[in-house]
């Protein structure tokens, strides 16, 4: 087998009310270069991966082993070079991108015994939810569920003129810490609110009703509980639409905040507002305009 490259995109999950079930991919990537050889080498590259293991304990290599386990085959030896421009612990699916890239690379190294649907199921069960791994694998906007019967999904092409603006603060927030603040039980009213708004959001995205996004993205399941962990989040959720955003949400577990915008409109006003919120809360960070990645994970054979 010849060498190959796998590239998996970052992702933003939840989008407000779609907790653990809705996400989209954005063009920041984890890239693996895999060269078959007689011994295994794991080589993280670049400052962003400083401190990650240089051996078989590396998360990417462990993901490759998941593919081999599901296929019931031993994983062939290879040199695996890892690069990533997905910021770690920021709510942009860095672990999902590494996981999906690793499973896809392992599957390729084995001769592709696993279908894309099985790859998704392996990734979703490892993560515990499909909201990041599904868009990382398939691109676009994905609604997905995980249960004892399997992982099921619907992929949506991004609506015309829809893109995202992300505010990426210069601090990390672990998913475990962000999950620890969530209540163990919710009221019926909150459950109905979540179900109705998640359904409206999925429907609005599927037919391109950009005017509904601000209303559909309301959430009482996780964002109000996580807001104290992300200074300025509450202000952005309530006010971003006044500054050009179509809607706003905490990206995954945070601290990144995602705003939808219309590509026909200038985002300068939105950028100014987001930088103002950061400054008001004593934070620094980066604001980026990004298209929605419509491709997902790709394999390039050399």
PDB file of C-alpha atoms in Angstrom:
ATOM      1  CA  UNK A   1       0.000   0.000   0.000  1.00  0.00           C
ATOM      2  CA  UNK A   2       1.207   3.496  -0.835  1.00  0.00           C
ATOM      3  CA  UNK A   3       1.192   6.491   1.487  1.00  0.00           C
ATOM      4  CA  UNK A   4      -1.962   8.531   1.928  1.00  0.00           C
ATOM      5  CA  UNK A   5      -3.245  11.662   3.668  1.00  0.00           C
ATOM      6  CA  UNK A   6      -6.446  12.000   5.696  1.00  0.00           C
ATOM      7  CA  UNK A   7      -7.894  15.434   6.470  1.00  0.00           C
ATOM      8  CA  UNK A   8     -10.797  15.870   8.922  1.00  0.00           C
ATOM      9  CA  UNK A   9     -12.450  19.233   9.663  1.00  0.00           C
ATOM     10  CA  UNK A  10     -13.275  20.957  12.912  1.00  0.00           C
ATOM     11  CA  UNK A  11     -16.908  21.126  13.943  1.00  0.00           C
ATOM     12  CA  UNK A  12     -19.334  23.143  16.017  1.00  0.00           C
ATOM     13  CA  UNK A  13     -21.924  21.154  17.931  1.00  0.00           C
ATOM     14  CA  UNK A  14     -25.337  21.866  19.459  1.00  0.00           C
ATOM     15  CA  UNK A  15     -25.986  25.197  17.676  1.00  0.00           C
ATOM     16  CA  UNK A  16     -28.129  26.102  20.666  1.00  0.00           C
ATOM     17  CA  UNK A  17     -30.920  23.596  21.319  1.00  0.00           C
ATOM     18  CA  UNK A  18     -29.543  20.644  19.314  1.00  0.00           C
ATOM     19  CA  UNK A  19     -27.711  19.261  22.335  1.00  0.00           C
ATOM     20  CA  UNK A  20     -25.560  16.222  21.458  1.00  0.00           C
ATOM     21  CA  UNK A  21     -27.423  15.815  18.148  1.00  0.00           C
ATOM     22  CA  UNK A  22     -26.767  18.716  15.752  1.00  0.00           C
ATOM     23  CA  UNK A  23     -23.553  20.120  14.351  1.00  0.00           C
ATOM     24  CA  UNK A  24     -21.734  21.554  11.359  1.00  0.00           C
ATOM     25  CA  UNK A  25     -18.185  21.405  10.038  1.00  0.00           C
ATOM     26  CA  UNK A  26     -15.803  24.326   9.488  1.00  0.00           C
ATOM     27  CA  UNK A  27     -12.549  24.508   7.480  1.00  0.00           C
ATOM     28  CA  UNK A  28      -9.951  24.063  10.217  1.00  0.00           C
ATOM     29  CA  UNK A  29      -8.299  20.676   9.872  1.00  0.00           C
ATOM     30  CA  UNK A  30      -6.522  17.780  11.525  1.00  0.00           C
ATOM     31  CA  UNK A  31      -4.282  16.149   8.917  1.00  0.00           C
ATOM     32  CA  UNK A  32      -2.636  12.728   9.052  1.00  0.00           C
ATOM     33  CA  UNK A  33       0.073  11.549   6.662  1.00  0.00           C
ATOM     34  CA  UNK A  34       0.260   7.776   6.833  1.00  0.00           C
ATOM     35  CA  UNK A  35       3.139   5.810   5.318  1.00  0.00           C
ATOM     36  CA  UNK A  36       3.083   2.003   5.621  1.00  0.00           C
ATOM     37  CA  UNK A  37       6.388   0.603   6.930  1.00  0.00           C
ATOM     38  CA  UNK A  38       7.785  -2.207   9.080  1.00  0.00           C
ATOM     39  CA  UNK A  39       7.409  -0.436  12.434  1.00  0.00           C
ATOM     40  CA  UNK A  40       4.938   1.990  13.990  1.00  0.00           C
ATOM     41  CA  UNK A  41       5.906   5.635  14.453  1.00  0.00           C
ATOM     42  CA  UNK A  42       3.631   8.377  15.785  1.00  0.00           C
ATOM     43  CA  UNK A  43       4.883  11.879  15.007  1.00  0.00           C
ATOM     44  CA  UNK A  44       2.858  14.903  16.232  1.00  0.00           C
ATOM     45  CA  UNK A  45       4.038  18.021  14.394  1.00  0.00           C
ATOM     46  CA  UNK A  46       3.637  21.732  15.079  1.00  0.00           C
ATOM     47  CA  UNK A  47       3.310  23.878  18.171  1.00  0.00           C
ATOM     48  CA  UNK A  48      -0.400  23.150  18.505  1.00  0.00           C
ATOM     49  CA  UNK A  49       0.331  19.525  19.382  1.00  0.00           C
ATOM     50  CA  UNK A  50       3.098  20.165  21.907  1.00  0.00           C
ATOM     51  CA  UNK A  51       2.772  17.732  24.777  1.00  0.00           C
ATOM     52  CA  UNK A  52       0.766  15.123  22.863  1.00  0.00           C
ATOM     53  CA  UNK A  53       2.195  11.582  22.975  1.00  0.00           C
ATOM     54  CA  UNK A  54       4.799  10.452  20.451  1.00  0.00           C
ATOM     55  CA  UNK A  55       3.885   6.795  20.840  1.00  0.00           C
ATOM     56  CA  UNK A  56       0.995   4.388  20.503  1.00  0.00           C
ATOM     57  CA  UNK A  57      -0.854   6.035  23.395  1.00  0.00           C
ATOM     58  CA  UNK A  58      -1.568   8.991  21.108  1.00  0.00           C
ATOM     59  CA  UNK A  59      -5.328   9.526  20.657  1.00  0.00           C
ATOM     60  CA  UNK A  60      -5.062   9.367  16.871  1.00  0.00           C
ATOM     61  CA  UNK A  61      -3.333   5.992  16.984  1.00  0.00           C
ATOM     62  CA  UNK A  62      -5.850   4.706  19.515  1.00  0.00           C
ATOM     63  CA  UNK A  63      -8.581   5.777  17.077  1.00  0.00           C
ATOM     64  CA  UNK A  64      -6.876   3.786  14.328  1.00  0.00           C
ATOM     65  CA  UNK A  65      -6.981   0.753  16.630  1.00  0.00           C
ATOM     66  CA  UNK A  66     -10.741   1.227  17.023  1.00  0.00           C
ATOM     67  CA  UNK A  67     -11.126   0.693  13.280  1.00  0.00           C
ATOM     68  CA  UNK A  68      -9.009  -2.457  13.467  1.00  0.00           C
ATOM     69  CA  UNK A  69     -11.020  -3.762  16.421  1.00  0.00           C
ATOM     70  CA  UNK A  70     -14.356  -3.228  14.650  1.00  0.00           C
ATOM     71  CA  UNK A  71     -12.940  -4.862  11.507  1.00  0.00           C
ATOM     72  CA  UNK A  72     -11.527  -7.783  13.489  1.00  0.00           C
ATOM     73  CA  UNK A  73      -8.092  -7.341  11.915  1.00  0.00           C
ATOM     74  CA  UNK A  74      -4.641  -6.403  13.222  1.00  0.00           C
ATOM     75  CA  UNK A  75      -3.571  -2.863  12.365  1.00  0.00           C
ATOM     76  CA  UNK A  76      -0.597  -2.789   9.955  1.00  0.00           C
ATOM     77  CA  UNK A  77       2.488  -0.821  10.967  1.00  0.00           C
ATOM     78  CA  UNK A  78       2.885   2.706   9.627  1.00  0.00           C
ATOM     79  CA  UNK A  79       4.450   6.094  10.224  1.00  0.00           C
ATOM     80  CA  UNK A  80       1.682   8.518  11.233  1.00  0.00           C
ATOM     81  CA  UNK A  81       2.498  12.227  11.027  1.00  0.00           C
ATOM     82  CA  UNK A  82      -0.128  14.402  12.730  1.00  0.00           C
ATOM     83  CA  UNK A  83      -0.775  18.099  12.188  1.00  0.00           C
ATOM     84  CA  UNK A  84      -3.725  20.183  13.346  1.00  0.00           C
ATOM     85  CA  UNK A  85      -4.912  23.756  13.136  1.00  0.00           C
ATOM     86  CA  UNK A  86      -7.990  22.964  15.244  1.00  0.00           C
ATOM     87  CA  UNK A  87      -7.529  24.752  18.589  1.00  0.00           C
ATOM     88  CA  UNK A  88      -7.599  22.330  21.515  1.00  0.00           C
ATOM     89  CA  UNK A  89     -10.295  22.484  24.224  1.00  0.00           C
ATOM     90  CA  UNK A  90     -12.090  25.407  22.606  1.00  0.00           C
ATOM     91  CA  UNK A  91     -15.407  23.816  21.586  1.00  0.00           C
ATOM     92  CA  UNK A  92     -14.469  23.242  17.944  1.00  0.00           C
ATOM     93  CA  UNK A  93     -14.347  19.465  17.977  1.00  0.00           C
ATOM     94  CA  UNK A  94     -10.586  18.944  18.157  1.00  0.00           C
ATOM     95  CA  UNK A  95     -11.002  15.487  19.699  1.00  0.00           C
ATOM     96  CA  UNK A  96     -13.695  14.550  17.168  1.00  0.00           C
ATOM     97  CA  UNK A  97     -11.483  15.606  14.245  1.00  0.00           C
ATOM     98  CA  UNK A  98      -8.602  13.524  15.642  1.00  0.00           C
ATOM     99  CA  UNK A  99     -10.912  10.590  16.307  1.00  0.00           C
ATOM    100  CA  UNK A 100     -12.534  10.616  12.865  1.00  0.00           C
ATOM    101  CA  UNK A 101      -9.206  11.138  11.094  1.00  0.00           C
ATOM    102  CA  UNK A 102      -7.718   8.213  13.019  1.00  0.00           C
ATOM    103  CA  UNK A 103     -10.617   5.813  12.372  1.00  0.00           C
ATOM    104  CA  UNK A 104     -10.689   6.730   8.666  1.00  0.00           C
ATOM    105  CA  UNK A 105      -6.902   6.315   8.447  1.00  0.00           C
ATOM    106  CA  UNK A 106      -7.043   2.953  10.206  1.00  0.00           C
ATOM    107  CA  UNK A 107      -9.815   1.828   7.881  1.00  0.00           C
ATOM    108  CA  UNK A 108      -7.813   2.903   4.835  1.00  0.00           C
ATOM    109  CA  UNK A 109      -4.726   1.111   6.122  1.00  0.00           C
ATOM    110  CA  UNK A 110      -6.816  -2.060   6.476  1.00  0.00           C
ATOM    111  CA  UNK A 111      -8.196  -1.825   2.948  1.00  0.00           C
ATOM    112  CA  UNK A 112     -11.509  -0.137   3.840  1.00  0.00           C
ATOM    113  CA  UNK A 113     -13.491  -2.989   5.402  1.00  0.00           C
ATOM    114  CA  UNK A 114     -15.768  -0.497   7.225  1.00  0.00           C
ATOM    115  CA  UNK A 115     -18.510   1.481   5.473  1.00  0.00           C
ATOM    116  CA  UNK A 116     -18.858   5.214   6.223  1.00  0.00           C
ATOM    117  CA  UNK A 117     -21.915   4.420   8.340  1.00  0.00           C
ATOM    118  CA  UNK A 118     -19.915   1.968  10.450  1.00  0.00           C
ATOM    119  CA  UNK A 119     -17.080   4.487  10.761  1.00  0.00           C
ATOM    120  CA  UNK A 120     -19.633   6.976  12.099  1.00  0.00           C
ATOM    121  CA  UNK A 121     -20.984   4.450  14.583  1.00  0.00           C
ATOM    122  CA  UNK A 122     -17.489   3.617  15.862  1.00  0.00           C
ATOM    123  CA  UNK A 123     -16.702   7.315  16.299  1.00  0.00           C
ATOM    124  CA  UNK A 124     -20.032   8.205  17.914  1.00  0.00           C
ATOM    125  CA  UNK A 125     -19.808   5.374  20.441  1.00  0.00           C
ATOM    126  CA  UNK A 126     -16.277   6.381  21.363  1.00  0.00           C
ATOM    127  CA  UNK A 127     -17.294  10.039  21.839  1.00  0.00           C
ATOM    128  CA  UNK A 128     -20.612   9.164  23.467  1.00  0.00           C
ATOM    129  CA  UNK A 129     -22.575  11.396  21.080  1.00  0.00           C
ATOM    130  CA  UNK A 130     -22.560  12.033  17.308  1.00  0.00           C
ATOM    131  CA  UNK A 131     -22.886  15.829  17.137  1.00  0.00           C
ATOM    132  CA  UNK A 132     -19.208  16.542  16.338  1.00  0.00           C
ATOM    133  CA  UNK A 133     -18.092  13.325  14.660  1.00  0.00           C
ATOM    134  CA  UNK A 134     -20.952  13.256  12.124  1.00  0.00           C
ATOM    135  CA  UNK A 135     -20.171  16.649  10.525  1.00  0.00           C
ATOM    136  CA  UNK A 136     -16.437  15.965  10.821  1.00  0.00           C
ATOM    137  CA  UNK A 137     -16.964  12.812   8.756  1.00  0.00           C
ATOM    138  CA  UNK A 138     -19.624  13.936   6.282  1.00  0.00           C
ATOM    139  CA  UNK A 139     -19.298  17.727   6.165  1.00  0.00           C
ATOM    140  CA  UNK A 140     -22.130  20.225   5.987  1.00  0.00           C
ATOM    141  CA  UNK A 141     -24.803  20.311   8.688  1.00  0.00           C
ATOM    142  CA  UNK A 142     -25.727  16.973  10.268  1.00  0.00           C
ATOM    143  CA  UNK A 143     -28.570  15.902  12.544  1.00  0.00           C
ATOM    144  CA  UNK A 144     -27.706  12.583  14.189  1.00  0.00           C
ATOM    145  CA  UNK A 145     -28.823  10.232  16.933  1.00  0.00           C
ATOM    146  CA  UNK A 146     -27.044   7.493  18.859  1.00  0.00           C
ATOM    147  CA  UNK A 147     -28.916   4.649  20.530  1.00  0.00           C
ATOM    148  CA  UNK A 148     -28.718   0.890  21.051  1.00  0.00           C
ATOM    149  CA  UNK A 149     -29.932   0.306  17.483  1.00  0.00           C
ATOM    150  CA  UNK A 150     -27.126   2.322  15.928  1.00  0.00           C
ATOM    151  CA  UNK A 151     -26.107   5.791  14.818  1.00  0.00           C
ATOM    152  CA  UNK A 152     -28.495   7.444  12.376  1.00  0.00           C
ATOM    153  CA  UNK A 153     -28.081  10.755  10.608  1.00  0.00           C
ATOM    154  CA  UNK A 154     -29.395  13.191   8.031  1.00  0.00           C
ATOM    155  CA  UNK A 155     -26.858  15.426   6.291  1.00  0.00           C
ATOM    156  CA  UNK A 156     -27.977  18.837   5.055  1.00  0.00           C
ATOM    157  CA  UNK A 157     -26.219  20.980   2.478  1.00  0.00           C
ATOM    158  CA  UNK A 158     -25.568  24.417   3.993  1.00  0.00           C
ATOM    159  CA  UNK A 159     -28.242  26.932   2.944  1.00  0.00           C
ATOM    160  CA  UNK A 160     -27.189  29.514   0.387  1.00  0.00           C
ATOM    161  CA  UNK A 161     -25.510  32.610   1.864  1.00  0.00           C
ATOM    162  CA  UNK A 162     -25.063  31.025   5.325  1.00  0.00           C
ATOM    163  CA  UNK A 163     -21.650  31.145   6.990  1.00  0.00           C
ATOM    164  CA  UNK A 164     -20.309  31.472  10.518  1.00  0.00           C
ATOM    165  CA  UNK A 165     -18.351  33.939  12.583  1.00  0.00           C
ATOM    166  CA  UNK A 166     -16.530  32.355  15.502  1.00  0.00           C
ATOM    167  CA  UNK A 167     -15.101  34.056  18.547  1.00  0.00           C
ATOM    168  CA  UNK A 168     -12.295  31.852  19.908  1.00  0.00           C
ATOM    169  CA  UNK A 169     -11.168  33.083  23.361  1.00  0.00           C
ATOM    170  CA  UNK A 170      -7.584  32.566  24.473  1.00  0.00           C
ATOM    171  CA  UNK A 171      -8.454  30.127  27.246  1.00  0.00           C
ATOM    172  CA  UNK A 172      -9.318  26.448  27.324  1.00  0.00           C
ATOM    173  CA  UNK A 173     -12.466  24.862  28.725  1.00  0.00           C
ATOM    174  CA  UNK A 174     -12.594  21.105  29.091  1.00  0.00           C
ATOM    175  CA  UNK A 175     -15.732  19.278  28.017  1.00  0.00           C
ATOM    176  CA  UNK A 176     -15.800  17.440  31.350  1.00  0.00           C
ATOM    177  CA  UNK A 177     -15.876  20.719  33.279  1.00  0.00           C
ATOM    178  CA  UNK A 178     -18.593  22.121  30.993  1.00  0.00           C
ATOM    179  CA  UNK A 179     -20.698  18.971  31.412  1.00  0.00           C
ATOM    180  CA  UNK A 180     -20.249  18.934  35.188  1.00  0.00           C
ATOM    181  CA  UNK A 181     -22.294  22.133  35.604  1.00  0.00           C
ATOM    182  CA  UNK A 182     -25.374  20.706  33.854  1.00  0.00           C
ATOM    183  CA  UNK A 183     -28.360  19.608  35.966  1.00  0.00           C
ATOM    184  CA  UNK A 184     -29.226  15.925  36.174  1.00  0.00           C
ATOM    185  CA  UNK A 185     -32.929  16.547  35.582  1.00  0.00           C
ATOM    186  CA  UNK A 186     -35.002  19.069  33.603  1.00  0.00           C
ATOM    187  CA  UNK A 187     -38.593  20.222  33.877  1.00  0.00           C
ATOM    188  CA  UNK A 188     -41.198  19.224  31.331  1.00  0.00           C
ATOM    189  CA  UNK A 189     -41.359  22.862  30.184  1.00  0.00           C
ATOM    190  CA  UNK A 190     -37.624  22.920  29.488  1.00  0.00           C
ATOM    191  CA  UNK A 191     -37.855  19.588  27.657  1.00  0.00           C
ATOM    192  CA  UNK A 192     -40.686  20.848  25.449  1.00  0.00           C
ATOM    193  CA  UNK A 193     -38.772  24.076  24.803  1.00  0.00           C
ATOM    194  CA  UNK A 194     -35.683  22.114  23.756  1.00  0.00           C
ATOM    195  CA  UNK A 195     -37.566  19.680  21.520  1.00  0.00           C
ATOM    196  CA  UNK A 196     -39.578  22.370  19.755  1.00  0.00           C
ATOM    197  CA  UNK A 197     -36.618  24.683  19.175  1.00  0.00           C
ATOM    198  CA  UNK A 198     -34.305  21.884  18.010  1.00  0.00           C
ATOM    199  CA  UNK A 199     -36.996  20.756  15.562  1.00  0.00           C
ATOM    200  CA  UNK A 200     -37.523  24.314  14.319  1.00  0.00           C
ATOM    201  CA  UNK A 201     -33.763  24.830  13.922  1.00  0.00           C
ATOM    202  CA  UNK A 202     -33.321  21.633  11.903  1.00  0.00           C
ATOM    203  CA  UNK A 203     -36.312  22.523   9.733  1.00  0.00           C
ATOM    204  CA  UNK A 204     -35.138  26.105   9.206  1.00  0.00           C
ATOM    205  CA  UNK A 205     -31.659  24.951   8.171  1.00  0.00           C
ATOM    206  CA  UNK A 206     -33.101  22.334   5.825  1.00  0.00           C
ATOM    207  CA  UNK A 207     -35.170  24.860   3.859  1.00  0.00           C
ATOM    208  CA  UNK A 208     -32.927  27.916   4.207  1.00  0.00           C
ATOM    209  CA  UNK A 209     -35.169  29.984   6.491  1.00  0.00           C
ATOM    210  CA  UNK A 210     -32.351  32.187   7.769  1.00  0.00           C
ATOM    211  CA  UNK A 211     -34.900  34.559   9.310  1.00  0.00           C
ATOM    212  CA  UNK A 212     -35.880  31.895  11.851  1.00  0.00           C
ATOM    213  CA  UNK A 213     -32.401  31.077  13.161  1.00  0.00           C
ATOM    214  CA  UNK A 214     -32.375  33.662  15.961  1.00  0.00           C
ATOM    215  CA  UNK A 215     -35.626  32.312  17.349  1.00  0.00           C
ATOM    216  CA  UNK A 216     -34.836  28.632  16.777  1.00  0.00           C
ATOM    217  CA  UNK A 217     -31.420  28.795  18.499  1.00  0.00           C
ATOM    218  CA  UNK A 218     -32.820  29.587  21.962  1.00  0.00           C
ATOM    219  CA  UNK A 219     -31.729  27.023  24.531  1.00  0.00           C
ATOM    220  CA  UNK A 220     -32.398  26.266  28.194  1.00  0.00           C
ATOM    221  CA  UNK A 221     -30.678  22.857  28.331  1.00  0.00           C
ATOM    222  CA  UNK A 222     -26.993  23.748  28.501  1.00  0.00           C
ATOM    223  CA  UNK A 223     -26.129  27.340  27.586  1.00  0.00           C
ATOM    224  CA  UNK A 224     -27.633  29.042  30.631  1.00  0.00           C
ATOM    225  CA  UNK A 225     -25.741  26.660  32.913  1.00  0.00           C
ATOM    226  CA  UNK A 226     -22.447  27.094  31.079  1.00  0.00           C
ATOM    227  CA  UNK A 227     -22.684  30.872  30.761  1.00  0.00           C
ATOM    228  CA  UNK A 228     -20.761  31.527  34.037  1.00  0.00           C
ATOM    229  CA  UNK A 229     -17.819  29.580  32.550  1.00  0.00           C
ATOM    230  CA  UNK A 230     -17.680  31.837  29.468  1.00  0.00           C
ATOM    231  CA  UNK A 231     -17.650  35.555  30.370  1.00  0.00           C
ATOM    232  CA  UNK A 232     -19.731  37.574  27.927  1.00  0.00           C
ATOM    233  CA  UNK A 233     -21.670  34.600  26.550  1.00  0.00           C
ATOM    234  CA  UNK A 234     -25.032  35.758  27.901  1.00  0.00           C
ATOM    235  CA  UNK A 235     -24.567  39.197  26.321  1.00  0.00           C
ATOM    236  CA  UNK A 236     -23.728  37.691  22.933  1.00  0.00           C
ATOM    237  CA  UNK A 237     -26.680  35.300  22.991  1.00  0.00           C
ATOM    238  CA  UNK A 238     -29.046  38.175  23.740  1.00  0.00           C
ATOM    239  CA  UNK A 239     -27.518  40.956  21.650  1.00  0.00           C
ATOM    240  CA  UNK A 240     -25.573  39.559  18.675  1.00  0.00           C
ATOM    241  CA  UNK A 241     -28.603  39.813  16.376  1.00  0.00           C
ATOM    242  CA  UNK A 242     -28.546  43.590  16.890  1.00  0.00           C
ATOM    243  CA  UNK A 243     -25.055  43.658  15.367  1.00  0.00           C
ATOM    244  CA  UNK A 244     -25.602  41.608  12.238  1.00  0.00           C
ATOM    245  CA  UNK A 245     -25.732  38.009  13.489  1.00  0.00           C
ATOM    246  CA  UNK A 246     -28.519  35.729  12.286  1.00  0.00           C
ATOM    247  CA  UNK A 247     -28.261  33.831  15.563  1.00  0.00           C
ATOM    248  CA  UNK A 248     -25.676  32.886  18.186  1.00  0.00           C
ATOM    249  CA  UNK A 249     -24.754  29.851  20.244  1.00  0.00           C
ATOM    250  CA  UNK A 250     -22.041  28.423  22.417  1.00  0.00           C
ATOM    251  CA  UNK A 251     -19.925  26.196  20.179  1.00  0.00           C
ATOM    252  CA  UNK A 252     -19.973  22.726  21.691  1.00  0.00           C
ATOM    253  CA  UNK A 253     -18.913  22.929  25.315  1.00  0.00           C
ATOM    254  CA  UNK A 254     -17.200  26.295  24.660  1.00  0.00           C
ATOM    255  CA  UNK A 255     -15.563  28.642  25.191  1.00  0.00           C
ATOM    256  CA  UNK A 256     -15.828  29.423  21.460  1.00  0.00           C
ATOM    257  CA  UNK A 257     -19.025  31.247  20.502  1.00  0.00           C
ATOM    258  CA  UNK A 258     -20.557  30.800  17.057  1.00  0.00           C
ATOM    259  CA  UNK A 259     -22.653  33.349  15.207  1.00  0.00           C
ATOM    260  CA  UNK A 260     -24.375  32.672  11.920  1.00  0.00           C
ATOM    261  CA  UNK A 261     -24.104  35.448   9.350  1.00  0.00           C
ATOM    262  CA  UNK A 262     -25.409  36.167   5.860  1.00  0.00           C
ATOM    263  CA  UNK A 263     -22.525  36.253   3.374  1.00  0.00           C
ATOM    264  CA  UNK A 264     -24.264  39.067   1.490  1.00  0.00           C
ATOM    265  CA  UNK A 265     -23.811  41.321   4.516  1.00  0.00           C
ATOM    266  CA  UNK A 266     -20.644  42.941   5.879  1.00  0.00           C
ATOM    267  CA  UNK A 267     -19.501  41.383   9.173  1.00  0.00           C
ATOM    268  CA  UNK A 268     -17.392  44.350  10.350  1.00  0.00           C
ATOM    269  CA  UNK A 269     -20.095  45.477  12.789  1.00  0.00           C
ATOM    270  CA  UNK A 270     -20.356  41.977  14.259  1.00  0.00           C
ATOM    271  CA  UNK A 271     -16.568  41.712  14.626  1.00  0.00           C
ATOM    272  CA  UNK A 272     -16.452  45.055  16.440  1.00  0.00           C
ATOM    273  CA  UNK A 273     -19.198  43.944  18.811  1.00  0.00           C
ATOM    274  CA  UNK A 274     -17.515  40.616  19.618  1.00  0.00           C
ATOM    275  CA  UNK A 275     -14.164  42.296  20.293  1.00  0.00           C
ATOM    276  CA  UNK A 276     -15.970  44.810  22.508  1.00  0.00           C
ATOM    277  CA  UNK A 277     -17.544  42.018  24.558  1.00  0.00           C
ATOM    278  CA  UNK A 278     -14.147  40.366  24.991  1.00  0.00           C
ATOM    279  CA  UNK A 279     -12.524  43.609  26.083  1.00  0.00           C
ATOM    280  CA  UNK A 280     -15.374  44.322  28.515  1.00  0.00           C
ATOM    281  CA  UNK A 281     -14.736  40.948  30.161  1.00  0.00           C
ATOM    282  CA  UNK A 282     -10.955  41.206  30.181  1.00  0.00           C
ATOM    283  CA  UNK A 283     -10.509  38.516  27.519  1.00  0.00           C
ATOM    284  CA  UNK A 284      -8.420  38.218  24.407  1.00  0.00           C
ATOM    285  CA  UNK A 285      -9.113  35.990  21.463  1.00  0.00           C
ATOM    286  CA  UNK A 286      -9.624  35.639  17.728  1.00  0.00           C
ATOM    287  CA  UNK A 287     -12.665  36.393  15.591  1.00  0.00           C
ATOM    288  CA  UNK A 288     -12.883  34.539  12.276  1.00  0.00           C
ATOM    289  CA  UNK A 289     -15.362  34.416   9.420  1.00  0.00           C
ATOM    290  CA  UNK A 290     -15.585  30.874   8.081  1.00  0.00           C
ATOM    291  CA  UNK A 291     -17.662  29.092   5.457  1.00  0.00           C
ATOM    292  CA  UNK A 292     -19.359  25.852   6.403  1.00  0.00           C
ATOM    293  CA  UNK A 293     -17.158  23.002   5.193  1.00  0.00           C
ATOM    294  CA  UNK A 294     -19.336  20.965   2.831  1.00  0.00           C
ATOM    295  CA  UNK A 295     -16.895  18.121   2.185  1.00  0.00           C
ATOM    296  CA  UNK A 296     -15.999  16.503   5.502  1.00  0.00           C
ATOM    297  CA  UNK A 297     -13.151  14.026   5.804  1.00  0.00           C
ATOM    298  CA  UNK A 298     -11.144  13.396   2.645  1.00  0.00           C
ATOM    299  CA  UNK A 299      -8.476  10.837   1.727  1.00  0.00           C
ATOM    300  CA  UNK A 300      -5.708  11.648  -0.742  1.00  0.00           C
ATOM    301  CA  UNK A 301      -3.723   8.656  -1.961  1.00  0.00           C
ATOM    302  CA  UNK A 302      -0.126   9.378  -3.014  1.00  0.00           C
TER     303      UNK A 302
END
